[in-house]
Amino acid sequence: MMDISYILNELGEDREQYFNAVAPPIMQTSNFAFKKIADLRHAFDDEMNGYLYSRGLNPTVDILRKKLAALDGAEDALVFNNGAAAIFAGVLTNIKSGDHIISVRNPYSWAQKMFDVILPRFGVTTTYVDGKEVSSFEKELQPNTTFIYLESPNSWSFELQPVQEVAALAKKKNIVTLMDNSYCTPLFQKPIEWGIDLAMQTATKYIGGHSDTLGGVLSGSHSMIKKIFDSEYLNIGSGIQPFNAWLLIRGLRTLPARLERISKSTLQVIDFLKNHPKVDTIIFPFDESFPQYALAKKQMVSGGGLFSFTLKNGTMESITRFCESLKRILMAVSWGGYESLLIPKCAGITAEDFDRNNIDHQYIRMYVGLEEPEYLIEDLNQALNGI
Ligand SMILES: *Cc1c(COP(=O)(O)O)cnc(C)c1O
């Protein structure tokens, strides 16, 4: 295993090539010139041979690719314009008409949309499983099952899958596996080391770290990454642009420091919420009350800054009043930046469909950012006391 400081500060960089600048350059170019036809032919033969056109390889993006692959402990990686594009390319490259996919239930919303709306148009079916036991996957295997899709933990209820066991089952059956690792990042969990074929993460959240760019990552073996590069990556053209790649390289430099601080502050905020009379349940993999706490401790280093909670009197009215009373914590999707954010599940449910007895409908998801935890707790306290 490479030293993480070496990965973040040196790997993929060659400062002597660009005036010993400490920060890497942004190669904002669409194309690259050749002197020899033989060299041009070599590039046409295989775009992974070198720089030809920035829809394929680009030097700034390559610095980022090398760092992200190393963090995942993978041979190679591709960086996309956003996480949804990475998911789409990772799945599409590995399936064909007539195939069957097994996915953990409640995956990231746009993964689910792909399974439910887009893939059926091409004769690909998906079965959702609970995923907490490897047997739930085993039971749904069909002769045409070619792909297993995991997200551990997921990003609302944080349910985990026993990743090593699922990966072993898939290997035995020649099934390709992809795991969305956005919640943990490779700092807190390494799916490739457990035998997962493709580790996916959005770079929009923790990697970028400043709510100012989107990005998405797929890591895996050379052959798997090349297969994706040669087809969906080049054809859909969803690779990241040099400037956004540069922002992500910058974000990576502070990733360990940010995650360390966020992990600490989150425990402080959760401790406050647990002891507040208006709060009912906390859903956080690293809380002792979490049903899969033991598995979380086995698979993950930390829970980071994302958790859900519910109110004692979880009506649409009380949730609305609480969320709208916050003065410092912003109501917004996504996470991973400086600013703490919060989003209630009921924002996606109409008043008629809202079911008070369904705990899912009552979830309020919170991301603890880099502010002082006391500053956040004050805000939560005044909003909770107002309901
Ligand atoms: C945000 C997110 C994605 C998608 O990433 P984008 O960069 O927004 O496209 C995928 N999976 C999870 C768990 C996410 O939270």
XYZ file of C-alpha atoms and ligand atoms in Angstrom:
402
model
C 0.000 0.000 0.000
C 1.347 3.398 -1.027
C 1.631 6.144 1.559
C -1.474 8.307 1.345
C 0.568 11.528 1.514
C 2.636 10.316 -1.436
C -0.530 9.571 -3.411
C -2.070 12.975 -2.732
C 1.058 15.099 -3.150
C 3.211 13.313 -5.739
C 1.676 10.381 -7.573
C 0.950 11.216 -11.219
C 2.655 14.603 -10.949
C 5.933 15.618 -12.583
C 6.700 19.134 -11.425
C 9.921 19.421 -13.465
C 7.815 19.150 -16.618
C 6.023 22.388 -15.748
C 8.493 24.900 -14.278
C 8.478 23.247 -10.808
C 5.075 24.731 -10.189
C 3.834 23.315 -6.904
C 0.229 23.042 -8.107
C -0.387 20.982 -11.253
C -1.249 22.702 -14.559
C -4.675 22.685 -16.188
C -4.166 21.341 -19.707
C -7.124 23.162 -21.180
C -6.822 21.750 -24.681
C -9.174 19.756 -26.864
C -6.489 18.109 -29.013
C -2.797 17.208 -29.311
C -0.491 17.679 -32.352
C 1.693 15.009 -34.034
C 4.861 15.223 -36.144
C 4.818 11.662 -37.522
C 2.025 9.769 -39.238
C 3.226 6.571 -37.556
C 2.626 8.189 -34.155
C -0.796 9.361 -35.211
C -1.646 5.848 -36.406
C -0.466 4.454 -33.073
C -2.885 6.829 -31.293
C -5.755 5.916 -33.643
C -5.106 2.213 -33.023
C -5.716 2.645 -29.324
C -6.610 5.944 -27.667
C -5.168 4.673 -24.421
C -1.717 4.749 -26.100
C -1.408 8.497 -25.577
C -2.828 11.973 -25.965
C -4.916 12.488 -29.110
C -8.138 14.225 -28.161
C -9.454 15.248 -24.730
C -12.641 13.194 -24.973
C -10.182 10.345 -24.396
C -7.057 11.046 -22.359
C -5.960 14.435 -20.997
C -2.825 15.053 -18.862
C -4.614 16.893 -16.029
C -7.293 14.215 -15.865
C -4.540 11.553 -15.870
C -2.998 12.982 -12.678
C -6.375 12.584 -11.016
C -6.944 9.091 -12.446
C -3.669 7.821 -11.017
C -4.374 9.223 -7.558
C -7.933 7.881 -7.423
C -6.907 4.415 -8.627
C -4.175 4.265 -5.975
C -6.558 5.358 -3.217
C -8.893 2.530 -4.195
C -6.000 0.047 -4.435
C -7.010 -0.521 -8.067
C -4.915 -0.855 -11.229
C -6.677 1.965 -13.045
C -9.562 4.422 -12.871
C -11.707 6.626 -15.098
C -13.106 9.972 -14.037
C -16.465 11.073 -15.368
C -18.261 14.387 -15.474
C -20.443 13.238 -12.559
C -21.294 10.148 -10.543
C -24.443 9.279 -12.471
C -22.403 9.058 -15.701
C -19.892 6.751 -13.992
C -22.699 4.426 -12.865
C -24.271 4.429 -16.321
C -21.019 3.599 -18.122
C -20.006 0.958 -15.562
C -23.284 -0.900 -15.914
C -23.906 -0.421 -19.641
C -20.458 -1.681 -20.675
C -21.026 -4.959 -18.872
C -24.548 -5.952 -19.930
C -26.365 -6.865 -23.108
C -29.949 -7.416 -24.210
C -31.593 -10.288 -22.305
C -29.392 -9.990 -19.218
C -30.601 -9.919 -15.629
C -29.262 -7.633 -12.893
C -29.561 -8.036 -9.135
C -29.433 -4.704 -7.306
C -29.638 -3.838 -3.654
C -32.945 -2.090 -2.991
C -33.108 1.706 -2.780
C -29.906 2.408 -4.718
C -29.029 6.003 -5.643
C -32.086 7.457 -7.384
C -30.554 7.764 -10.860
C -29.209 4.209 -10.700
C -32.738 3.089 -9.919
C -34.096 5.149 -12.817
C -31.631 3.443 -15.163
C -32.746 0.006 -13.927
C -36.478 0.828 -13.992
C -36.873 3.023 -17.070
C -33.889 2.868 -19.428
C -32.597 -0.721 -19.302
C -36.039 -2.394 -19.750
C -36.191 -0.690 -23.175
C -33.271 -2.941 -24.152
C -34.623 -6.119 -22.582
C -32.547 -5.965 -19.406
C -34.425 -6.754 -16.185
C -33.516 -5.940 -12.582
C -34.483 -7.648 -9.328
C -34.102 -5.670 -6.091
C -33.033 -7.469 -2.929
C -32.822 -6.514 0.724
C -29.081 -7.186 0.543
C -28.342 -7.550 4.248
C -27.497 -11.248 3.795
C -25.652 -12.837 0.897
C -28.526 -15.336 0.660
C -30.850 -12.587 -0.607
C -28.646 -12.348 -3.714
C -28.209 -16.095 -4.039
C -31.973 -16.666 -4.043
C -32.530 -14.354 -7.016
C -29.794 -15.735 -9.295
C -30.989 -16.626 -12.782
C -29.031 -18.294 -15.604
C -28.838 -14.863 -17.308
C -27.730 -12.889 -14.221
C -24.590 -11.053 -15.313
C -24.402 -8.077 -12.972
C -24.739 -7.349 -9.244
C -25.132 -3.753 -8.093
C -24.269 -2.742 -4.514
C -24.362 0.456 -2.497
C -23.016 -0.002 1.033
C -24.127 1.903 2.964
C -26.877 3.551 0.962
C -27.421 7.243 1.469
C -30.761 7.527 3.373
C -31.178 4.484 5.615
C -27.512 3.385 5.415
C -28.186 -0.337 5.107
C -25.045 -2.391 4.473
C -24.320 -5.464 2.420
C -21.771 -8.121 3.450
C -19.550 -7.032 0.585
C -16.851 -9.705 0.702
C -19.420 -12.510 0.693
C -21.387 -11.012 -2.201
C -18.178 -10.478 -4.190
C -17.168 -14.119 -3.606
C -20.564 -15.368 -4.760
C -20.370 -13.222 -7.894
C -16.838 -14.422 -8.733
C -17.975 -18.026 -8.469
C -20.820 -17.348 -10.920
C -18.837 -15.123 -13.282
C -20.984 -12.108 -12.464
C -19.605 -8.544 -12.646
C -19.972 -6.464 -9.480
C -20.145 -2.692 -9.048
C -20.349 -1.007 -5.666
C -21.278 2.625 -5.037
C -18.812 3.678 -2.312
C -19.819 7.357 -2.209
C -20.766 7.324 1.473
C -17.325 6.149 2.632
C -14.830 7.187 -0.050
C -11.789 4.872 -0.412
C -10.407 6.364 2.809
C -13.041 4.591 4.878
C -13.750 1.495 2.800
C -11.955 -0.331 -0.041
C -14.323 -2.470 -2.164
C -11.601 -3.501 -4.669
C -9.627 -5.241 -1.927
C -12.735 -7.291 -1.156
C -13.018 -8.532 -4.747
C -15.521 -6.027 -6.152
C -14.851 -5.490 -9.892
C -15.795 -1.812 -10.072
C -15.609 0.632 -7.187
C -17.730 3.667 -7.974
C -17.915 6.939 -6.110
C -19.239 10.371 -6.852
C -16.402 12.892 -6.616
C -18.981 15.665 -6.260
C -19.285 15.017 -2.538
C -16.187 14.416 -0.375
C -13.494 14.400 -3.107
C -14.413 17.840 -4.473
C -15.201 18.897 -0.960
C -16.316 22.470 -1.708
C -19.750 22.194 -3.372
C -18.327 23.690 -6.551
C -17.855 20.887 -9.075
C -19.257 17.526 -10.105
C -17.302 14.355 -10.835
C -17.615 10.575 -10.765
C -15.118 7.718 -10.478
C -14.857 4.086 -11.546
C -11.860 2.048 -10.367
C -10.956 -1.491 -11.357
C -8.539 -3.729 -13.231
C -6.704 -2.479 -16.348
C -8.786 -4.728 -18.570
C -12.108 -3.651 -17.045
C -11.214 0.052 -17.222
C -9.971 -0.285 -20.800
C -13.182 -2.039 -21.796
C -15.218 0.889 -20.441
C -12.861 3.495 -21.939
C -12.987 1.964 -25.430
C -16.771 1.885 -25.541
C -19.085 3.910 -23.283
C -16.499 6.409 -22.005
C -15.432 7.542 -25.481
C -18.794 7.067 -27.119
C -21.008 8.883 -24.618
C -18.277 11.457 -24.018
C -19.019 11.822 -20.346
C -15.403 12.217 -19.201
C -14.490 15.009 -16.808
C -13.156 18.315 -18.182
C -9.596 19.429 -17.276
C -10.624 22.351 -15.059
C -13.023 20.219 -13.028
C -10.347 17.511 -12.751
C -7.969 20.142 -11.403
C -10.527 21.158 -8.757
C -10.783 17.513 -7.710
C -6.963 17.173 -7.437
C -7.070 20.221 -5.165
C -9.919 18.695 -3.166
C -7.989 15.449 -2.713
C -5.078 17.236 -0.992
C -7.284 18.064 2.004
C -9.550 14.997 1.936
C -8.015 13.171 4.934
C -7.997 16.350 7.084
C -11.594 17.176 6.181
C -12.869 13.660 6.793
C -11.115 13.486 10.142
C -12.711 16.715 11.322
C -16.133 15.838 9.920
C -16.084 12.406 11.584
C -15.387 14.034 14.949
C -17.960 16.823 14.652
C -20.636 14.382 13.501
C -20.375 12.362 16.710
C -20.797 15.586 18.694
C -23.888 16.628 16.717
C -25.387 13.125 16.990
C -24.759 13.120 20.722
C -26.711 16.377 21.040
C -29.617 15.076 18.923
C -29.831 11.781 20.815
C -30.334 13.661 24.050
C -32.901 16.124 22.716
C -36.494 15.353 23.794
C -37.957 16.210 20.368
C -35.731 13.724 18.495
C -36.847 10.119 18.090
C -34.331 7.895 16.239
C -30.847 8.390 14.830
C -29.850 6.294 11.844
C -26.067 6.186 11.590
C -23.947 3.064 10.917
C -21.455 3.940 13.667
C -24.111 4.428 16.334
C -24.515 1.491 18.709
C -28.284 1.487 18.088
C -27.747 0.764 14.379
C -28.971 -2.784 13.535
C -25.847 -3.548 11.468
C -23.397 -1.803 13.822
C -21.133 -4.877 14.026
C -20.890 -5.167 10.235
C -20.266 -1.419 9.928
C -17.333 -1.683 12.340
C -15.988 -4.652 10.401
C -16.260 -3.069 6.939
C -15.784 0.656 7.500
C -13.201 2.850 9.211
C -15.692 5.613 10.061
C -19.178 6.822 9.207
C -18.207 10.288 8.018
C -20.713 13.142 8.174
C -23.980 11.753 6.850
C -26.845 10.398 8.973
C -30.628 10.519 9.222
C -32.898 11.221 12.155
C -36.607 11.406 12.891
C -38.685 13.649 15.142
C -40.882 12.350 17.977
C -43.918 14.022 16.460
C -42.970 13.309 12.823
C -45.815 14.944 10.952
C -45.381 16.778 7.653
C -46.101 20.009 9.586
C -43.501 19.486 12.317
C -40.820 18.365 9.853
C -41.569 21.386 7.656
C -41.483 23.812 10.570
C -38.193 22.359 11.853
C -36.444 22.466 8.458
C -37.676 25.948 7.604
C -36.613 27.335 11.008
C -32.930 26.531 10.511
C -30.831 29.646 10.064
C -27.325 28.248 9.511
C -27.776 24.729 8.183
C -28.811 24.922 4.529
C -31.600 22.879 2.965
C -30.019 21.345 -0.158
C -29.293 18.016 -1.837
C -25.768 16.547 -1.965
C -23.074 16.654 0.751
C -19.319 16.758 1.244
C -18.639 20.518 1.119
C -17.838 23.061 3.836
C -21.477 23.845 4.579
C -23.680 21.582 6.667
C -26.805 20.536 4.790
C -30.107 18.953 5.557
C -32.847 17.420 3.444
C -36.151 15.894 4.552
C -37.454 12.822 2.733
C -40.950 14.340 2.726
C -39.771 16.973 0.218
C -40.180 14.245 -2.408
C -43.622 13.102 -1.165
C -46.993 14.823 -1.597
C -49.129 15.582 1.478
C -51.658 12.908 0.389
C -48.980 10.214 0.013
C -47.200 11.070 3.259
C -47.679 8.174 5.698
C -47.007 9.005 9.345
C -46.557 5.339 10.149
C -43.841 4.853 7.539
C -40.514 5.759 9.147
C -38.911 6.222 5.705
C -41.186 9.193 5.084
C -40.020 10.848 8.277
C -36.286 10.748 7.578
C -34.412 13.993 7.840
C -30.952 13.501 6.376
C -28.172 15.677 7.689
C -24.632 16.271 6.507
C -22.241 17.728 9.064
C -19.727 19.985 7.332
C -16.657 21.821 8.537
C -18.244 24.478 10.742
C -17.715 24.464 14.517
C -20.036 21.763 15.892
C -21.307 24.141 18.623
C -22.427 26.591 15.929
C -24.480 23.816 14.279
C -25.877 22.517 17.558
C -27.153 25.998 18.457
C -29.046 26.118 15.187
C -30.510 22.620 15.586
C -31.497 23.439 19.154
C -33.424 26.620 18.321
C -35.227 24.907 15.417
C -36.130 21.828 17.505
C -37.378 23.950 20.393
C -39.633 25.849 17.987
C -41.717 22.792 17.030
C -24.623 12.037 -5.470
C -24.560 10.553 -5.571
C -24.364 9.909 -6.789
C -24.312 10.634 -8.097
O -23.277 11.528 -8.189
P -23.389 12.853 -9.075
O -22.003 13.341 -9.069
O -24.372 13.733 -8.369
O -23.888 12.450 -10.416
C -24.269 8.525 -6.791
N -24.372 7.814 -5.663
C -24.578 8.403 -4.472
C -24.680 7.556 -3.260
C -24.691 9.783 -4.394
O -24.923 10.360 -3.225
